[in-house]
């Protein structure tokens, strides 16, 4: 569907043979191709500008005389810059779950982003890999079907679920979940907040109140990697109002290049903690900047 950046850069560097370092002119020709590739990968325009500026600084004056192919050398520079912009190499930033249990994890995001599925995936992951006792609770009071969906998922993955009490306010459910956590010896309580089709004041006020009564150690924004440019606005608005601690990008198994990851990281400065890679309960991978950078480059 897309030309890869390698293909795009092929022609640009044919003329370079015999020269020692990349000149500003060479780099600018390459940057035009890089800019198009990033936009096609759905990276937001502001972020493309910031990324290309950084790539330019790194590439000008770079010694390519010994490089088998200057094009490959530039690809490596671009790749390394993207990895850094995505949070750098090395161990992914994990969850912070230390402290007096129960620890609350608040899941936020728009309806359809994959929030409920991710809540269940995360519960399974924490229970299995960290051997912690996890309680799942749905606070989606406006959509009984969403509550039942989480209840079903919890049953499938063998994680405890806070019983549904009709007509209770989200804040009261949150309090009940934390009390149940305390009384029943749960280490972690995952709170799946209501998703809306768009961000509204009521939603933000509610999420804010829930955060106040549960004092979450982690507040994760779940966003659909395929929403591209919209993801940036979502991230910005949630980040303005909630004490977010990290991002989860779902549908990384889809057709998109995942440029939303770069945009959201850039706009919020928050670490991307996990990637959703399938609909299944174990389809949650720790974030890997190199993998995502490779994907964005195509
Ligand atoms: P919510 O409204 O934000 O709670 O969204 P859901 O958790 O109900 O997810 C909406 C749809 O997206 C469901 O059909 C999920 O199975 C699907 N989904 C969620 N995460 C992923 C993912 O990482 N990959 C794929 N392929 N599908 C996902």
mmCIF file of N, CA, C and O and ligand atoms in Angstrom, residues 108-119 121 140 143 146 149 153 192-193 195-196 222 224 226 249-254 275-280 283-284, ligand 1:
data_model
loop_
_atom_site.group_PDB
_atom_site.id
_atom_site.type_symbol
_atom_site.label_atom_id
_atom_site.label_comp_id
_atom_site.label_asym_id
_atom_site.label_seq_id
_atom_site.Cartn_x
_atom_site.Cartn_y
_atom_site.Cartn_z
ATOM 1 N N UNK A 108 -8.868 5.053 31.320
ATOM 2 C CA UNK A 108 -9.651 6.119 30.698
ATOM 3 C C UNK A 108 -9.534 6.017 29.180
ATOM 4 O O UNK A 108 -8.588 5.433 28.657
ATOM 5 N N UNK A 109 -10.516 6.599 28.502
ATOM 6 C CA UNK A 109 -10.453 6.589 27.032
ATOM 7 C C UNK A 109 -11.819 6.747 26.423
ATOM 8 O O UNK A 109 -12.836 6.670 27.128
ATOM 9 N N UNK A 110 -11.834 6.965 25.132
ATOM 10 C CA UNK A 110 -13.117 7.118 24.438
ATOM 11 C C UNK A 110 -13.767 5.758 24.233
ATOM 12 O O UNK A 110 -13.083 4.735 24.198
ATOM 13 N N UNK A 111 -15.078 5.781 24.074
ATOM 14 C CA UNK A 111 -15.817 4.552 23.795
ATOM 15 C C UNK A 111 -15.289 3.930 22.507
ATOM 16 O O UNK A 111 -15.066 4.634 21.520
ATOM 17 N N UNK A 112 -15.087 2.621 22.537
ATOM 18 C CA UNK A 112 -14.620 1.933 21.336
ATOM 19 C C UNK A 112 -13.105 1.912 21.201
ATOM 20 O O UNK A 112 -12.564 1.321 20.271
ATOM 21 N N UNK A 113 -12.410 2.562 22.135
ATOM 22 C CA UNK A 113 -10.944 2.604 22.034
ATOM 23 C C UNK A 113 -10.312 1.253 22.381
ATOM 24 O O UNK A 113 -9.162 0.995 22.034
ATOM 25 N N UNK A 114 -11.094 0.409 23.059
ATOM 26 C CA UNK A 114 -10.554 -0.886 23.489
ATOM 27 C C UNK A 114 -10.280 -0.889 24.984
ATOM 28 O O UNK A 114 -9.552 -1.731 25.504
ATOM 29 N N UNK A 115 -10.903 0.038 25.694
ATOM 30 C CA UNK A 115 -10.653 0.234 27.116
ATOM 31 C C UNK A 115 -11.054 -0.984 27.960
ATOM 32 O O UNK A 115 -10.287 -1.429 28.810
ATOM 33 N N UNK A 116 -12.251 -1.504 27.708
ATOM 34 C CA UNK A 116 -12.734 -2.644 28.498
ATOM 35 C C UNK A 116 -11.876 -3.884 28.233
ATOM 36 O O UNK A 116 -11.456 -4.577 29.167
ATOM 37 N N UNK A 117 -11.604 -4.137 26.967
ATOM 38 C CA UNK A 117 -10.759 -5.282 26.613
ATOM 39 C C UNK A 117 -9.386 -5.139 27.259
ATOM 40 O O UNK A 117 -8.831 -6.102 27.800
ATOM 41 N N UNK A 118 -8.845 -3.925 27.212
ATOM 42 C CA UNK A 118 -7.510 -3.691 27.777
ATOM 43 C C UNK A 118 -7.518 -3.852 29.291
ATOM 44 O O UNK A 118 -6.550 -4.370 29.870
ATOM 45 N N UNK A 119 -8.612 -3.433 29.947
ATOM 46 C CA UNK A 119 -8.709 -3.610 31.406
ATOM 47 C C UNK A 119 -8.581 -5.096 31.744
ATOM 48 O O UNK A 119 -7.848 -5.472 32.673
ATOM 49 N N UNK A 121 -7.257 -7.494 29.819
ATOM 50 C CA UNK A 121 -5.918 -7.979 29.446
ATOM 51 C C UNK A 121 -4.897 -7.633 30.536
ATOM 52 O O UNK A 121 -4.050 -8.436 30.887
ATOM 53 N N UNK A 140 -18.985 1.988 34.172
ATOM 54 C CA UNK A 140 -19.714 2.526 33.017
ATOM 55 C C UNK A 140 -21.218 2.469 33.269
ATOM 56 O O UNK A 140 -21.936 1.623 32.723
ATOM 57 N N UNK A 143 -23.866 2.488 30.364
ATOM 58 C CA UNK A 143 -23.966 1.384 29.409
ATOM 59 C C UNK A 143 -23.912 0.040 30.131
ATOM 60 O O UNK A 143 -22.831 -0.538 30.303
ATOM 61 N N UNK A 146 -21.773 -2.624 28.660
ATOM 62 C CA UNK A 146 -20.321 -2.541 28.857
ATOM 63 C C UNK A 146 -19.926 -3.189 30.180
ATOM 64 O O UNK A 146 -18.888 -3.852 30.279
ATOM 65 N N UNK A 149 -20.084 -6.832 29.677
ATOM 66 C CA UNK A 149 -18.946 -7.267 28.847
ATOM 67 C C UNK A 149 -17.706 -7.510 29.725
ATOM 68 O O UNK A 149 -17.023 -8.528 29.595
ATOM 69 N N UNK A 153 -15.726 -11.013 30.452
ATOM 70 C CA UNK A 153 -14.282 -11.147 30.222
ATOM 71 C C UNK A 153 -13.583 -11.607 31.491
ATOM 72 O O UNK A 153 -12.701 -12.470 31.456
ATOM 73 N N UNK A 192 -12.550 0.350 35.280
ATOM 74 C CA UNK A 192 -12.827 0.656 33.875
ATOM 75 C C UNK A 192 -13.857 1.790 33.846
ATOM 76 O O UNK A 192 -15.034 1.570 34.121
ATOM 77 N N UNK A 193 -13.416 3.010 33.557
ATOM 78 C CA UNK A 193 -14.335 4.157 33.605
ATOM 79 C C UNK A 193 -15.210 4.203 32.349
ATOM 80 O O UNK A 193 -14.924 3.537 31.359
ATOM 81 N N UNK A 195 -16.760 5.151 28.910
ATOM 82 C CA UNK A 195 -16.230 5.726 27.675
ATOM 83 C C UNK A 195 -17.329 6.532 27.008
ATOM 84 O O UNK A 195 -18.502 6.187 27.114
ATOM 85 N N UNK A 196 -16.983 7.625 26.395
ATOM 86 C CA UNK A 196 -17.979 8.415 25.642
ATOM 87 C C UNK A 196 -17.542 8.443 24.199
ATOM 88 O O UNK A 196 -16.405 8.143 23.874
ATOM 89 N N UNK A 222 -6.273 4.820 27.235
ATOM 90 C CA UNK A 222 -6.311 3.814 26.179
ATOM 91 C C UNK A 222 -6.759 4.502 24.892
ATOM 92 O O UNK A 222 -7.771 5.209 24.876
ATOM 93 N N UNK A 224 -6.977 4.180 20.408
ATOM 94 C CA UNK A 224 -6.931 3.315 19.225
ATOM 95 C C UNK A 224 -5.835 3.827 18.284
ATOM 96 O O UNK A 224 -5.901 4.964 17.812
ATOM 97 N N UNK A 226 -5.337 3.241 15.367
ATOM 98 C CA UNK A 226 -5.803 3.494 13.996
ATOM 99 C C UNK A 226 -6.485 4.850 13.849
ATOM 100 O O UNK A 226 -6.810 5.256 12.736
ATOM 101 N N UNK A 249 -1.788 1.803 23.575
ATOM 102 C CA UNK A 249 -2.314 1.916 22.205
ATOM 103 C C UNK A 249 -2.836 0.576 21.735
ATOM 104 O O UNK A 249 -2.093 -0.419 21.728
ATOM 105 N N UNK A 250 -4.114 0.559 21.381
ATOM 106 C CA UNK A 250 -4.725 -0.694 20.947
ATOM 107 C C UNK A 250 -4.718 -0.792 19.416
ATOM 108 O O UNK A 250 -4.407 0.176 18.730
ATOM 109 N N UNK A 251 -5.071 -1.968 18.932
ATOM 110 C CA UNK A 251 -5.164 -2.257 17.499
ATOM 111 C C UNK A 251 -3.849 -2.037 16.757
ATOM 112 O O UNK A 251 -3.843 -1.621 15.601
ATOM 113 N N UNK A 252 -2.755 -2.328 17.427
ATOM 114 C CA UNK A 252 -1.467 -2.265 16.736
ATOM 115 C C UNK A 252 -1.332 -3.440 15.763
ATOM 116 O O UNK A 252 -0.384 -3.507 15.000
ATOM 117 N N UNK A 253 -2.277 -4.378 15.830
ATOM 118 C CA UNK A 253 -2.295 -5.483 14.873
ATOM 119 C C UNK A 253 -3.024 -5.081 13.588
ATOM 120 O O UNK A 253 -3.062 -5.844 12.633
ATOM 121 N N UNK A 254 -3.571 -3.879 13.556
ATOM 122 C CA UNK A 254 -4.329 -3.451 12.374
ATOM 123 C C UNK A 254 -3.436 -3.005 11.238
ATOM 124 O O UNK A 254 -2.217 -3.163 11.292
ATOM 125 N N UNK A 275 0.987 -2.191 24.274
ATOM 126 C CA UNK A 275 0.356 -2.173 22.956
ATOM 127 C C UNK A 275 -0.657 -3.308 22.890
ATOM 128 O O UNK A 275 -0.332 -4.444 23.258
ATOM 129 N N UNK A 276 -1.857 -2.998 22.429
ATOM 130 C CA UNK A 276 -2.855 -4.041 22.203
ATOM 131 C C UNK A 276 -2.611 -4.636 20.825
ATOM 132 O O UNK A 276 -2.511 -3.904 19.842
ATOM 133 N N UNK A 277 -2.464 -5.961 20.775
ATOM 134 C CA UNK A 277 -2.094 -6.571 19.505
ATOM 135 C C UNK A 277 -3.066 -7.642 19.010
ATOM 136 O O UNK A 277 -2.795 -8.305 18.007
ATOM 137 N N UNK A 278 -4.172 -7.836 19.726
ATOM 138 C CA UNK A 278 -5.224 -8.718 19.215
ATOM 139 C C UNK A 278 -6.454 -8.517 20.097
ATOM 140 O O UNK A 278 -6.405 -7.802 21.092
ATOM 141 N N UNK A 279 -7.533 -9.184 19.701
ATOM 142 C CA UNK A 279 -8.757 -9.083 20.508
ATOM 143 C C UNK A 279 -8.706 -10.020 21.712
ATOM 144 O O UNK A 279 -9.520 -9.925 22.611
ATOM 145 N N UNK A 280 -7.754 -10.946 21.698
ATOM 146 C CA UNK A 280 -7.716 -11.999 22.728
ATOM 147 C C UNK A 280 -7.192 -11.470 24.066
ATOM 148 O O UNK A 280 -6.466 -10.486 24.111
ATOM 149 N N UNK A 283 -3.590 -10.606 24.294
ATOM 150 C CA UNK A 283 -3.077 -9.733 23.224
ATOM 151 C C UNK A 283 -2.633 -8.375 23.713
ATOM 152 O O UNK A 283 -3.087 -7.330 23.224
ATOM 153 N N UNK A 284 -1.738 -8.371 24.707
ATOM 154 C CA UNK A 284 -1.210 -7.109 25.241
ATOM 155 C C UNK A 284 0.301 -7.256 25.383
ATOM 156 O O UNK A 284 0.770 -8.082 26.151
HETATM 157 P P1 LIG B 1 -14.330 0.204 24.832
HETATM 158 O O1 LIG B 1 -15.631 0.731 24.334
HETATM 159 O O2 LIG B 1 -13.243 1.241 24.781
HETATM 160 O O3 LIG B 1 -14.398 -0.450 26.159
HETATM 161 O O4 LIG B 1 -13.846 -0.880 23.742
HETATM 162 P P2 LIG B 1 -13.849 -2.473 23.805
HETATM 163 O O5 LIG B 1 -12.868 -2.959 24.794
HETATM 164 O O6 LIG B 1 -15.246 -2.963 23.916
HETATM 165 O O7 LIG B 1 -13.261 -2.795 22.360
HETATM 166 C C1 LIG B 1 -13.927 -2.511 21.157
HETATM 167 C C2 LIG B 1 -13.569 -3.583 20.135
HETATM 168 O O8 LIG B 1 -12.189 -3.511 19.830
HETATM 169 C C3 LIG B 1 -13.827 -4.994 20.625
HETATM 170 O O9 LIG B 1 -14.372 -5.747 19.561
HETATM 171 C C4 LIG B 1 -12.432 -5.498 20.993
HETATM 172 O O10 LIG B 1 -12.332 -6.897 20.869
HETATM 173 C C5 LIG B 1 -11.587 -4.791 19.974
HETATM 174 N N1 LIG B 1 -10.189 -4.594 20.415
HETATM 175 C C6 LIG B 1 -9.739 -4.044 21.569
HETATM 176 N N2 LIG B 1 -8.396 -4.022 21.599
HETATM 177 C C7 LIG B 1 -7.967 -4.567 20.437
HETATM 178 C C8 LIG B 1 -6.651 -4.817 19.849
HETATM 179 O O11 LIG B 1 -5.597 -4.506 20.409
HETATM 180 N N3 LIG B 1 -6.652 -5.406 18.623
HETATM 181 C C9 LIG B 1 -7.811 -5.745 17.963
HETATM 182 N N4 LIG B 1 -7.701 -6.300 16.764
HETATM 183 N N5 LIG B 1 -9.015 -5.505 18.466
HETATM 184 C C10 LIG B 1 -9.112 -4.943 19.684
#
